Short mmCIF file of C-alpha atoms in Angstrom, two decimals:
data_model
loop_
_atom_site.label_atom_id
_atom_site.label_comp_id
_atom_site.label_asym_id
_atom_site.label_seq_id
_atom_site.Cartn_x
_atom_site.Cartn_y
_atom_site.Cartn_z
CA MET A 29 -1.28 15.40 34.92
CA ARG A 30 -2.50 16.91 31.59
CA VAL A 31 -5.47 15.91 29.46
CA LEU A 32 -5.10 16.24 25.71
CA LYS A 33 -8.34 16.29 23.66
CA CYS A 34 -8.55 14.57 20.31
CA HIS A 35 -11.04 13.21 17.86
CA LYS A 36 -12.95 10.15 19.16
CA GLY A 37 -10.76 7.14 18.32
CA ILE A 38 -11.06 3.38 17.91
CA GLY A 39 -10.43 0.59 20.46
CA PRO A 40 -10.52 0.33 24.31
CA LYS A 41 -9.13 2.55 27.01
CA VAL A 42 -5.53 1.51 27.76
CA SER A 43 -2.52 2.83 29.68
CA GLY A 44 1.23 2.45 29.27
CA MET A 45 4.60 3.88 28.52
CA VAL A 46 5.27 5.93 25.46
CA LEU A 47 7.71 5.71 22.55
CA SER A 48 7.45 8.90 20.64
CA ALA A 49 9.09 10.25 17.39
CA ASN A 50 8.35 12.79 14.73
CA ASP A 51 8.30 10.17 12.06
CA ASN A 52 5.66 8.29 10.18
CA PHE A 53 4.51 4.69 10.47
CA SER A 54 3.72 1.60 8.38
CA ALA A 55 3.72 -1.93 9.75
CA ARG A 56 5.03 -3.24 6.42
CA TYR A 57 7.63 -0.62 5.68
CA ASP A 58 9.05 -0.01 9.14
CA LEU A 59 8.71 -3.16 11.33
CA ASP A 60 10.40 -6.47 11.85
CA ARG A 61 7.18 -8.05 13.02
CA ILE A 62 8.86 -11.34 13.88
CA ASN A 63 11.13 -9.74 16.55
CA GLY A 64 8.94 -6.79 17.40
CA ILE A 65 11.31 -4.01 16.57
CA PHE A 66 11.51 -1.03 14.14
CA SER A 67 13.70 -2.36 11.30
CA ARG A 68 13.79 0.46 8.80
CA PRO A 69 17.32 1.97 9.09
CA ASN A 70 16.37 5.57 8.57
CA HIS A 71 13.32 5.45 10.95
CA LYS A 72 13.85 7.51 14.09
CA LEU A 73 12.80 4.51 16.17
CA PHE A 74 15.18 2.08 14.46
CA GLY A 75 16.11 -0.85 16.60
CA LYS A 76 13.58 -0.09 19.35
CA SER A 77 10.94 -2.51 20.53
CA TYR A 78 7.28 -1.46 19.98
CA VAL A 79 5.69 -4.45 21.85
CA ASP A 80 3.24 -3.37 24.62
CA ILE A 81 4.25 0.25 24.07
CA ILE A 82 2.10 3.28 23.27
CA LEU A 83 3.49 4.62 20.03
CA VAL A 84 3.22 8.36 19.34
CA LEU A 85 4.01 9.25 15.69
CA ASN A 86 3.24 11.84 13.06
CA GLU A 87 1.21 10.11 10.34
CA SER A 88 0.55 6.66 9.01
CA LYS A 89 2.15 6.03 5.61
CA GLY A 90 2.60 3.48 2.90
CA GLY A 91 0.57 0.62 1.77
CA VAL A 92 -2.57 -1.25 2.69
CA ALA A 93 -0.84 -4.25 4.32
CA SER A 94 -0.81 -2.65 7.71
CA ALA A 95 -4.49 -3.22 8.15
CA TRP A 96 -4.14 -7.02 8.18
CA MET A 97 -0.78 -6.83 9.92
CA LEU A 98 -2.16 -5.15 13.05
CA TYR A 99 -4.59 -8.03 13.53
CA GLU A 100 -1.87 -10.58 13.02
CA MET A 101 0.44 -8.75 15.41
CA ILE A 102 -2.24 -8.61 18.14
CA ALA A 103 -2.92 -12.39 17.70
CA ARG A 104 0.72 -13.16 18.37
CA LYS A 105 0.91 -10.64 21.25
CA MET A 106 3.64 -8.76 19.41
CA ALA A 107 1.84 -5.49 18.98
CA PRO A 108 1.85 -2.04 20.49
CA LYS A 109 -0.80 -1.21 23.10
CA ALA A 110 -2.01 1.89 21.19
CA ILE A 111 -0.90 4.31 18.49
CA LEU A 112 -1.43 8.03 18.61
CA PHE A 113 -1.03 10.02 15.37
CA ASN A 114 -1.28 13.66 14.33
CA LYS A 115 -3.32 12.22 11.45
CA ALA A 116 -4.06 8.60 10.76
CA ASN A 117 -4.64 7.42 7.27
CA THR A 118 -7.55 5.14 6.32
CA ILE A 119 -5.48 1.92 6.54
CA LEU A 120 -4.47 2.25 10.15
CA ALA A 121 -7.90 3.10 11.25
CA GLN A 122 -9.36 0.14 9.38
CA GLY A 123 -6.72 -2.14 10.82
CA ALA A 124 -7.18 -0.86 14.35
CA SER A 125 -10.94 -1.55 14.03
CA LEU A 126 -10.43 -5.22 13.06
CA ALA A 127 -7.67 -5.74 15.67
CA SER A 128 -9.41 -3.72 18.47
CA LEU A 129 -6.20 -1.76 18.76
CA SER A 130 -6.51 1.59 20.43
CA ILE A 131 -5.87 4.50 18.09
CA CYS A 132 -6.42 8.29 18.41
CA ASP A 133 -5.57 11.24 16.16
CA ARG A 134 -6.34 14.94 15.43
CA PHE A 135 -5.24 16.51 18.78
CA GLU A 136 -6.55 19.95 19.62
CA ASP A 137 -3.32 21.25 21.24
CA GLY A 138 -1.04 20.63 18.20
CA ASP A 139 1.76 18.24 17.33
CA ILE A 140 1.33 15.19 19.46
CA THR A 141 4.88 14.03 18.88
CA SER A 142 6.12 17.10 20.75
CA LEU A 143 3.35 17.13 23.38
CA ILE A 144 4.16 13.60 24.51
CA VAL A 145 7.75 12.38 24.79
CA SER A 146 9.28 8.93 25.13
CA GLY A 147 9.19 7.43 28.60
CA GLN A 148 6.02 9.20 29.76
CA ASN A 149 3.11 7.14 31.05
CA VAL A 150 -0.28 7.96 29.51
CA VAL A 151 -3.91 6.79 29.50
CA VAL A 152 -5.44 6.57 26.08
CA ASP A 153 -9.25 6.83 26.03
CA PRO A 154 -10.52 6.49 22.46
CA PRO A 155 -14.22 6.39 23.21
CA ASN A 156 -14.05 9.75 24.97
CA GLY A 157 -11.42 11.26 22.65
CA ASN A 158 -8.63 12.13 25.12
CA VAL A 159 -5.24 11.15 26.31
CA THR A 160 -4.04 11.84 29.86
CA ILE A 161 -0.32 12.34 30.54
CA LEU A 162 0.39 10.85 34.01
CA SER A 163 4.06 11.67 34.33
CA LYS A 164 6.38 14.45 33.24
CA MET B 18 -23.88 7.69 10.53
CA ASN B 19 -27.28 7.81 8.82
CA LEU B 20 -28.16 4.22 7.98
CA SER B 21 -30.79 2.90 5.52
CA GLN B 22 -33.29 0.27 6.61
CA GLU B 23 -31.14 -2.40 4.94
CA GLU B 24 -28.02 -1.13 6.67
CA LYS B 25 -29.82 -1.15 10.04
CA ALA B 26 -30.92 -4.71 9.40
CA MET B 27 -27.37 -5.74 8.55
CA SER B 28 -26.11 -4.08 11.70
CA LYS B 29 -28.58 -6.11 13.82
CA GLY B 30 -27.59 -9.35 12.13
CA GLU B 31 -30.89 -9.79 10.25
CA LEU B 32 -28.90 -10.47 7.02
CA GLY B 33 -26.46 -12.89 8.57
CA GLU B 34 -23.50 -12.80 10.96
CA ALA B 35 -21.01 -12.04 8.22
CA ALA B 36 -22.82 -8.97 7.05
CA LYS B 37 -23.30 -7.94 10.67
CA TRP B 38 -19.51 -8.04 11.26
CA ALA B 39 -18.90 -6.19 7.97
CA ILE B 40 -21.28 -3.30 8.37
CA ASN B 41 -20.37 -2.72 12.00
CA HIS B 42 -16.73 -2.65 11.11
CA GLN B 43 -17.56 -0.12 8.43
CA ILE B 44 -19.61 1.99 10.81
CA GLU B 45 -16.73 2.15 13.27
CA VAL B 46 -14.36 3.36 10.56
CA GLY B 47 -16.96 5.67 9.19
CA ASN B 48 -17.48 7.25 12.56
CA PHE B 49 -13.70 7.72 12.96
CA PHE B 50 -13.62 9.71 9.73
CA ASP B 51 -16.97 11.52 10.30
CA ALA B 52 -18.77 9.80 7.41
CA GLU B 53 -22.43 10.80 7.29
CA ASP B 54 -23.66 7.77 5.34
CA PHE B 55 -22.70 4.93 3.00
CA VAL B 56 -22.15 4.97 -0.75
CA SER B 57 -22.74 1.97 -2.99
CA VAL B 58 -19.69 0.54 -4.72
CA SER B 59 -19.68 -1.17 -8.07
CA ASN B 60 -16.81 -3.56 -7.32
CA VAL B 61 -14.09 -4.29 -4.81
CA HIS B 62 -10.38 -5.15 -4.97
CA MET B 63 -8.78 -6.73 -1.81
CA MET B 64 -5.16 -7.05 -0.77
CA VAL B 65 -4.80 -10.38 1.13
CA ASP B 66 -1.30 -11.78 0.97
CA PRO B 67 -0.30 -14.53 3.40
CA GLU B 68 2.54 -12.66 4.97
CA SER B 69 0.17 -9.85 6.01
CA ILE B 70 -2.70 -11.97 7.21
CA GLY B 71 -0.76 -14.83 8.87
CA ILE B 72 -2.54 -17.75 10.55
CA ALA B 73 -4.76 -15.34 12.47
CA GLY B 74 -6.05 -13.86 9.28
CA VAL B 75 -6.73 -17.19 7.64
CA LYS B 76 -8.73 -18.30 10.68
CA PHE B 77 -10.71 -15.02 10.46
CA PHE B 78 -11.55 -15.80 6.79
CA GLU B 79 -12.47 -19.39 7.59
CA ASN B 80 -14.71 -18.21 10.37
CA LEU B 81 -16.54 -15.97 7.89
CA VAL B 82 -17.00 -18.95 5.57
CA LYS B 83 -18.60 -20.82 8.45
CA MET B 84 -21.07 -17.92 8.65
CA ASN B 85 -21.89 -18.52 5.01
CA ALA B 86 -20.38 -15.23 3.95
CA LYS B 87 -20.93 -14.28 0.32
CA VAL B 88 -19.93 -11.05 -1.44
CA ARG B 89 -22.67 -8.91 -2.82
CA VAL B 90 -20.75 -7.15 -5.58
CA PRO B 91 -17.93 -8.36 -7.92
CA MET B 92 -14.70 -8.68 -5.90
CA ILE B 93 -11.17 -9.34 -7.08
CA THR B 94 -7.78 -9.83 -5.45
CA ASP B 95 -4.37 -8.26 -5.26
CA PRO B 96 -1.22 -10.35 -5.94
CA ARG B 97 -0.69 -13.55 -3.90
CA GLY B 98 2.37 -14.10 -1.76
CA VAL B 99 3.09 -17.62 -2.96
CA ASP B 100 3.23 -18.80 -6.54
CA LEU B 101 2.06 -22.34 -5.80
CA ASP B 102 3.85 -23.60 -8.91
CA TYR B 103 7.20 -22.09 -7.78
CA TYR B 104 7.79 -21.52 -4.10
CA ARG B 105 10.35 -24.08 -2.84
CA PRO B 106 13.05 -22.70 -5.17
CA LEU B 107 12.56 -19.33 -3.57
CA GLY B 108 13.01 -20.72 -0.07
CA GLN B 109 9.31 -20.38 0.80
CA THR B 110 8.04 -23.06 3.21
CA GLU B 111 5.11 -25.41 3.22
CA GLU B 112 3.61 -23.36 6.03
CA MET B 113 3.59 -20.28 3.87
CA ALA B 114 2.07 -22.28 0.99
CA ASP B 115 -0.60 -23.67 3.34
CA ILE B 116 -1.65 -20.16 4.44
CA GLU B 117 -1.92 -19.30 0.70
CA ARG B 118 -3.98 -22.45 -0.13
CA ARG B 119 -6.42 -21.89 2.78
CA THR B 120 -6.78 -18.21 1.80
CA ILE B 121 -7.60 -19.03 -1.76
CA LYS B 122 -10.10 -21.68 -0.65
CA ALA B 123 -11.83 -19.36 1.84
CA CYS B 124 -11.96 -16.37 -0.57
CA SER B 125 -13.18 -18.55 -3.47
CA SER B 126 -16.01 -19.96 -1.38
CA MET B 127 -17.17 -16.36 -0.62
CA GLY B 128 -17.44 -15.66 -4.30
CA ILE B 129 -14.27 -13.66 -4.55
CA LEU B 130 -12.54 -13.88 -7.96
CA MET B 131 -8.87 -14.69 -7.53
CA THR B 132 -7.49 -12.35 -10.15
CA ASN B 133 -4.27 -11.85 -8.18
CA THR B 134 -3.25 -8.62 -9.76
CA CYS B 135 -2.26 -5.09 -8.82
CA VAL B 136 -2.75 -3.84 -12.41
CA ASN B 137 -6.41 -4.65 -12.72
CA TYR B 138 -6.89 -1.27 -14.46
CA GLN B 139 -4.66 -2.70 -17.29
CA THR B 140 -5.90 -6.26 -17.30
CA ILE B 141 -9.42 -6.77 -15.74
CA MET B 142 -11.55 -3.57 -16.12
CA ALA B 143 -10.60 0.04 -16.01
CA PRO B 144 -12.77 2.10 -13.62
CA LEU B 145 -14.98 4.93 -14.98
CA TYR B 146 -14.98 8.64 -14.13
CA GLY B 147 -17.03 9.13 -10.97
CA GLU B 148 -17.42 5.46 -10.22
CA HIS B 149 -17.40 4.70 -6.50
CA LEU B 150 -15.12 1.71 -5.55
CA ALA B 151 -13.53 0.02 -2.58
CA TYR B 152 -10.05 -0.82 -3.76
CA GLY B 153 -6.99 -2.11 -1.88
CA ASP B 154 -3.37 -1.81 -3.12
CA THR B 155 -2.19 1.74 -3.09
CA GLY B 156 -1.03 1.67 -6.66
CA VAL B 157 -4.50 0.51 -7.84
CA VAL B 158 -6.22 3.24 -5.85
CA ILE B 159 -4.04 6.14 -6.97
CA TYR B 160 -4.30 5.09 -10.64
CA SER B 161 -8.03 4.63 -10.37
CA ASN B 162 -8.58 7.96 -8.61
CA SER B 163 -6.18 10.07 -10.57
CA VAL B 164 -6.09 8.69 -14.13
CA CYS B 165 -9.60 7.28 -14.30
CA GLY B 166 -11.34 9.85 -12.09
CA ALA B 167 -12.97 7.06 -10.06
CA ARG B 168 -13.50 7.35 -6.29
CA SER B 169 -11.85 5.15 -3.71
CA ASN B 170 -10.04 5.42 -0.45
CA PHE B 171 -7.17 3.11 0.42
CA GLU B 172 -9.26 0.20 1.62
CA GLY B 173 -7.13 -2.17 3.68
CA GLY B 174 -7.96 -5.84 3.37
CA PRO B 175 -10.48 -6.00 6.23
CA SER B 176 -12.42 -2.95 4.99
CA ALA B 177 -12.31 -4.16 1.33
CA LEU B 178 -13.67 -7.49 2.54
CA ALA B 179 -16.40 -5.69 4.43
CA ALA B 180 -17.32 -3.66 1.36
CA GLY B 181 -17.59 -6.85 -0.66
CA LEU B 182 -19.95 -8.32 1.87
CA THR B 183 -22.13 -5.19 2.20
CA GLY B 184 -21.82 -3.77 -1.33
CA ARG B 185 -20.97 -0.31 0.02
CA THR B 186 -18.44 1.75 1.90
CA PRO B 187 -18.61 4.72 4.30
CA ARG B 188 -18.69 8.01 2.39
CA TYR B 189 -15.54 9.77 3.63
CA GLY B 190 -12.28 10.88 2.18
CA LEU B 191 -11.98 10.60 -1.55
CA HIS B 192 -15.62 9.85 -2.02
CA LEU B 193 -16.21 13.53 -1.21
CA ASP B 194 -15.61 16.41 -3.64
CA GLU B 195 -13.85 18.60 -1.04
CA LYS B 196 -11.25 15.95 -0.26
CA ARG B 197 -10.22 15.77 -3.92
CA LYS B 198 -9.17 19.42 -4.13
CA PRO B 199 -5.42 20.20 -4.62
CA THR B 200 -3.52 21.16 -1.52
CA LYS B 201 0.00 21.61 -2.98
CA ILE B 202 1.35 22.52 -6.45
CA PHE B 203 4.38 20.91 -7.98
CA THR B 204 6.18 22.01 -11.17
CA ILE B 205 8.27 19.40 -12.90
CA LYS B 206 11.49 20.88 -14.27
CA HIS B 207 12.83 17.57 -15.61
CA GLU B 208 11.25 15.79 -18.55
CA PRO B 209 10.95 12.10 -17.56
CA ASN B 210 11.94 9.63 -20.25
CA GLU B 211 11.75 6.17 -18.76
CA LEU B 212 9.81 4.25 -16.16
CA THR B 213 12.33 4.77 -13.35
CA ASP B 214 12.37 8.55 -14.03
CA TRP B 215 8.57 8.60 -13.63
CA GLY B 216 8.88 6.60 -10.38
CA LEU B 217 11.48 8.96 -8.99
CA ILE B 218 9.37 12.02 -9.70
CA GLY B 219 6.36 10.37 -8.16
CA ALA B 220 8.44 9.40 -5.11
CA LEU B 221 9.67 12.99 -4.55
CA ILE B 222 6.10 14.37 -4.73
CA GLY B 223 4.94 11.65 -2.35
CA LYS B 224 7.74 12.43 0.08
CA MET B 225 6.95 16.16 -0.01
CA CYS B 226 3.25 15.53 0.49
CA GLY B 227 3.85 13.06 3.31
CA SER B 228 0.22 12.48 4.05
CA TYR B 229 -2.87 10.66 2.90
CA TRP B 230 -4.81 13.90 3.08
CA GLU B 231 -2.62 15.98 0.71
CA VAL B 232 -3.58 16.19 -2.98
CA PRO B 233 -0.70 17.35 -5.33
CA PHE B 234 -1.52 19.36 -8.44
CA ILE B 235 1.25 18.85 -10.94
CA GLU B 236 2.35 21.15 -13.73
CA GLY B 237 5.16 21.04 -16.30
CA ILE B 238 4.58 17.59 -17.77
CA ASN B 239 4.27 18.28 -21.44
CA LYS B 240 4.22 14.72 -22.82
CA ILE B 241 1.22 12.48 -22.43
CA PRO B 242 2.55 9.52 -20.40
CA THR B 243 1.90 5.90 -21.19
CA SER B 244 -0.20 3.76 -18.86
CA ASP B 245 3.00 2.09 -17.60
CA GLU B 246 4.73 5.41 -16.98
CA ILE B 247 1.86 6.84 -14.98
CA LYS B 248 1.53 3.50 -13.22
CA HIS B 249 5.06 3.74 -11.84
CA PHE B 250 4.58 7.43 -11.18
CA GLY B 251 1.49 6.88 -9.04
CA ALA B 252 2.68 3.69 -7.35
CA ALA B 253 5.89 5.45 -6.16
CA MET B 254 3.92 8.49 -4.98
CA ALA B 255 1.57 6.34 -2.92
CA SER B 256 4.42 4.34 -1.50
CA TYR B 257 6.52 7.32 -0.34
CA GLY B 258 3.68 9.54 0.69
CA SER B 259 0.61 7.45 1.34
CA THR B 260 -0.83 9.70 -1.37
CA PRO B 261 -4.08 8.37 -2.94
CA LEU B 262 -4.77 11.06 -5.58
CA PHE B 263 -2.91 13.50 -7.91
CA HIS B 264 -3.99 15.79 -10.68
CA ILE B 265 -1.74 16.62 -13.68
CA LYS B 266 -2.59 19.75 -15.64
CA GLY B 267 -3.65 18.87 -19.15
CA ILE B 268 -3.58 15.14 -18.56
CA THR B 269 -5.69 13.75 -15.79
CA PRO B 270 -9.44 14.16 -16.03
CA GLU B 271 -10.22 16.26 -12.87
CA ALA B 272 -7.34 18.74 -13.29
CA ASP B 273 -9.47 21.16 -15.32
CA ASN B 274 -12.06 21.27 -12.52
CA PHE B 275 -9.86 23.56 -10.51
CA ASN B 276 -9.33 27.29 -11.28
CA SER B 277 -7.11 30.08 -9.91
CA ASN B 278 -9.32 30.38 -6.78
CA ASP B 279 -8.52 26.80 -5.91
CA LEU B 280 -4.84 27.07 -6.70
CA ASN B 281 -3.50 30.55 -6.06
CA ASP B 282 -3.00 30.28 -2.29
CA LEU B 283 -1.35 26.85 -2.32
CA ASN B 284 2.31 26.32 -1.56
CA HIS B 285 4.35 25.66 -4.71
CA TYR B 286 7.34 23.38 -5.10
CA ASP B 287 9.74 22.62 -8.02
CA ILE B 288 11.04 19.16 -8.83
CA LYS B 289 14.45 19.52 -10.46
CA SER B 290 16.94 17.11 -11.98
CA THR B 291 19.17 17.54 -8.92
CA ASP B 292 16.30 16.38 -6.70
CA ILE B 293 15.82 13.31 -8.80
CA ASN B 294 19.53 12.46 -8.86
CA SER B 295 19.79 13.00 -5.14
CA LEU B 296 17.00 10.51 -4.40
CA LYS B 297 18.33 7.98 -6.83
CA ALA B 298 21.84 8.15 -5.21
CA GLU B 299 20.23 6.77 -1.99
CA PHE B 300 19.78 3.46 -3.84
CA GLY B 301 23.19 2.04 -4.70
CA LYS B 302 26.19 3.08 -6.65
CA LYS B 303 28.21 1.81 -9.65
CA GLY B 304 30.13 -1.34 -8.95
CA ASP B 305 27.87 -2.56 -6.10
CA LYS B 306 27.60 -6.32 -6.04
CA ILE B 307 24.06 -7.47 -6.89
CA ASP B 308 22.41 -10.56 -5.27
CA VAL B 309 19.04 -10.56 -7.13
CA VAL B 310 17.29 -8.54 -9.76
CA VAL B 311 13.53 -8.06 -9.46
CA PHE B 312 10.96 -6.66 -11.93
CA ALA B 313 7.74 -6.03 -9.96
CA ALA B 314 5.71 -3.52 -7.98
CA PRO B 315 3.60 -3.02 -9.91
CA GLN B 316 3.23 -6.23 -11.82
CA LEU B 317 4.46 -5.91 -15.40
CA SER B 318 2.11 -5.16 -18.26
CA ILE B 319 2.36 -7.02 -21.55
CA PHE B 320 4.32 -4.13 -23.00
CA GLU B 321 6.85 -4.28 -20.16
CA MET B 322 7.02 -8.09 -20.61
CA GLN B 323 7.87 -7.59 -24.25
CA LYS B 324 10.61 -5.10 -23.41
CA VAL B 325 12.13 -7.38 -20.79
CA ALA B 326 12.02 -10.29 -23.33
CA GLU B 327 13.83 -8.18 -25.90
CA LEU B 328 16.46 -7.17 -23.40
CA CYS B 329 16.95 -10.80 -22.24
CA ASN B 330 17.79 -11.88 -25.75
CA ASP B 331 21.16 -13.67 -25.88
CA LYS B 332 21.87 -12.88 -22.26
CA ILE B 333 23.00 -15.32 -19.51
CA PHE B 334 22.50 -14.05 -15.97
CA LYS B 335 25.02 -14.43 -13.19
CA VAL B 336 22.41 -13.65 -10.48
CA PRO B 337 18.76 -14.66 -10.14
CA VAL B 338 16.29 -12.42 -12.10
CA LEU B 339 12.62 -12.56 -11.02
CA VAL B 340 9.83 -11.07 -13.11
CA CYS B 341 6.37 -10.72 -11.53
CA THR B 342 3.31 -10.39 -13.72
CA SER B 343 -0.40 -10.93 -13.42
CA PRO B 344 -1.99 -14.29 -14.47
CA GLN B 345 -3.85 -12.43 -17.22
CA VAL B 346 -0.64 -10.99 -18.75
CA TYR B 347 1.19 -14.26 -18.06
CA SER B 348 -1.15 -16.30 -20.22
CA ASP B 349 -0.83 -13.81 -23.04
CA ALA B 350 2.96 -13.70 -22.67
CA LEU B 351 3.09 -17.51 -22.72
CA ARG B 352 1.02 -17.56 -25.95
CA MET B 353 3.23 -14.96 -27.51
CA ASN B 354 6.47 -16.84 -26.52
CA LEU B 355 7.65 -13.99 -24.27
CA ILE B 356 7.92 -16.22 -21.19
CA LYS B 357 10.27 -18.56 -23.09
CA GLN B 358 12.38 -15.67 -24.29
CA ILE B 359 12.74 -14.34 -20.83
CA GLU B 360 13.46 -17.65 -19.12
CA ASN B 361 15.97 -18.78 -21.71
CA SER B 362 18.31 -16.26 -20.10
CA GLY B 363 17.94 -17.91 -16.68
CA ALA B 364 15.31 -15.54 -15.37
CA LYS B 365 12.10 -16.71 -13.86
CA VAL B 366 8.57 -15.33 -14.42
CA LEU B 367 6.23 -15.62 -11.51
CA GLN B 368 2.50 -15.29 -12.08
CA GLY B 369 0.03 -13.76 -9.75
CA THR B 370 2.57 -12.64 -7.16
CA CYS B 371 4.54 -9.54 -6.37
CA PHE B 372 8.03 -9.84 -4.77
CA TYR B 373 7.59 -7.64 -1.78
CA ASN B 374 4.54 -9.54 -0.47
CA GLN B 375 6.26 -12.94 -0.95
CA PHE B 376 7.71 -13.09 2.59
CA ALA B 377 10.53 -10.84 1.38
CA ARG B 378 12.43 -10.99 4.68
CA GLU B 379 12.35 -14.83 4.84
CA ILE B 380 13.32 -15.45 1.25
CA GLY B 381 16.03 -12.86 1.47
CA ILE B 382 17.58 -14.68 4.41
CA ALA B 383 17.04 -18.15 2.84
CA ASN B 384 18.87 -17.08 -0.36
CA GLY B 385 21.39 -14.69 1.08
CA TRP B 386 19.91 -11.80 -0.91
CA VAL B 387 20.84 -8.35 0.42
CA ARG B 388 21.55 -6.20 -2.60
CA LEU B 389 18.36 -6.26 -4.58
CA LEU B 390 18.30 -4.38 -7.87
CA SER B 391 15.08 -3.18 -9.46
CA ASN B 392 13.74 -0.52 -11.85
CA SER B 393 10.79 -0.03 -9.42
CA THR B 394 11.11 3.10 -7.23
CA LYS B 395 8.30 1.64 -5.12
CA ILE B 396 9.90 -1.71 -4.29
CA VAL B 397 13.28 -0.19 -3.30
CA ASN B 398 11.38 1.97 -0.77
CA ILE B 399 9.49 -0.94 0.74
CA LEU B 400 12.36 -3.39 0.99
CA GLY B 401 14.68 -1.14 3.05
CA GLY B 402 12.70 -2.24 6.11
CA TYR B 403 12.97 -5.92 5.18
CA GLY B 404 16.72 -6.14 5.61
CA TYR B 405 17.72 -5.44 2.03
CA LYS B 406 20.05 -2.78 0.70
CA PRO B 407 18.02 -1.93 -2.38
CA VAL B 408 19.52 -0.65 -5.60
CA LEU B 409 17.68 1.26 -8.32
CA ALA B 410 18.40 1.49 -12.06
CA ASN B 411 16.46 1.50 -15.24
CA MET B 412 15.32 -1.68 -16.95
CA GLU B 413 18.15 -1.87 -19.37
CA LYS B 414 20.74 -1.33 -16.70
CA CYS B 415 19.09 -3.94 -14.46
CA ILE B 416 19.40 -6.54 -17.26
CA LEU B 417 23.01 -5.70 -18.05
CA SER B 418 23.92 -5.64 -14.38
CA ALA B 419 22.35 -9.09 -13.96
CA VAL B 420 24.74 -10.39 -16.61
CA GLU B 421 27.80 -8.93 -14.72
CA GLY B 422 26.53 -9.51 -11.16
CA LYS B 423 27.25 -5.91 -10.22
CA LEU B 424 25.67 -2.54 -10.94
CA LEU B 425 27.02 -1.06 -14.15
#
């Protein structure tokens, strides 16, 4: 078990399995939100489901639409459980706030996409600013 | 965050439930970005298309209306997702149109002006240097910050709405001097000479920045760009990099604020013709069959409309051609006979929408559109994730290719 410190985040404490990639994220640019998969062909998570997953990605990118989209995805229960970034942009933080989606960024130990790998189980604790890796 | 008496009252609900939701949303976001306080904004621009908000978003709006929500500062809107005068021919459904109708009704009842444009700096009111704003649409924000010297973060729809309801926004990011300082230097080694060139250079800089928190300082542009050229440049940069601000030496208003102390230690990158050609090659090749041609993202100015109209003269298109412009430009273009000139060729001008937020995936499937050709470097970036194989060419080549049904 390892605890990674980060900036205090947004949203509730959640736990789940990770899907991690050193790539960026936009709900509009990268997702097929109807089917709950990454749909951008050159995205490193292309074809993978993000539903009920804890996504670990580099930065948020692209346009403002993601803010509304996170809320809409949560309402249809077709959303990730949480998103961890090296750095979030304003849009993802604003959208996470409306949607009560858990989000954290600015990790003290470095690149979060290399610290947490796909398949690991983690606990994301935004109010306390930490993420606990439960499995190797 | 340090709150004024009025902000504390809003937070407790003393100024109504809608203001309470709004300020508490802003406080949560402000705390995430370590904002110390709020800054008043003079006006707000909100992105709120029906594909993004869905049924859940409309219900959220309608709930705010029940709380008697009213905006406290002038507030305008980004393009709609459904042109209610022309949606069935695109394969859009009644359900999509209903979301649009309900959104318009809710926004209007809150006092939001349905301007439906992403070129408000060309059509409604250009921001002033130093003016604090809460703007949505990345193209609007990057133009307002960089070209006008105004101050706005990317405000997603919820936060723009909150800013309208409170008349302020948390003071973080680009409202602060230190976040507007250059972090990377780019030298342009290729003189851009058309809109698509400007878009490609903007896209390359955006890709190399790759972060909202990077600020490119750009040298080597010796010609003063037009408003349309720098519009495409900024829109592409924001799309590929989530970049909200750039400075161009000798051109944009804040560039002279930075001296050698600010710039000497920054990493330096060249943008060469080979880089531009390499990026362009990702978007189609000569002879590719074309399913639809789109001029949009950003909406066309009156000058772009005039040029499209001239190029459409005596042409008959084999494939659908869609032209998206603002309601403000549309009414001028109608009066000046440009709409007729464009539509005589078989093209269709849509007003108050932009193609990529018109349920692009669904209308692509409904019409069998895969190869989409555009002169917008921004739209070909977005639509890759929507099931399209986007193709990029300049405006003239787009028009000629629409006549032939393949990329020339």
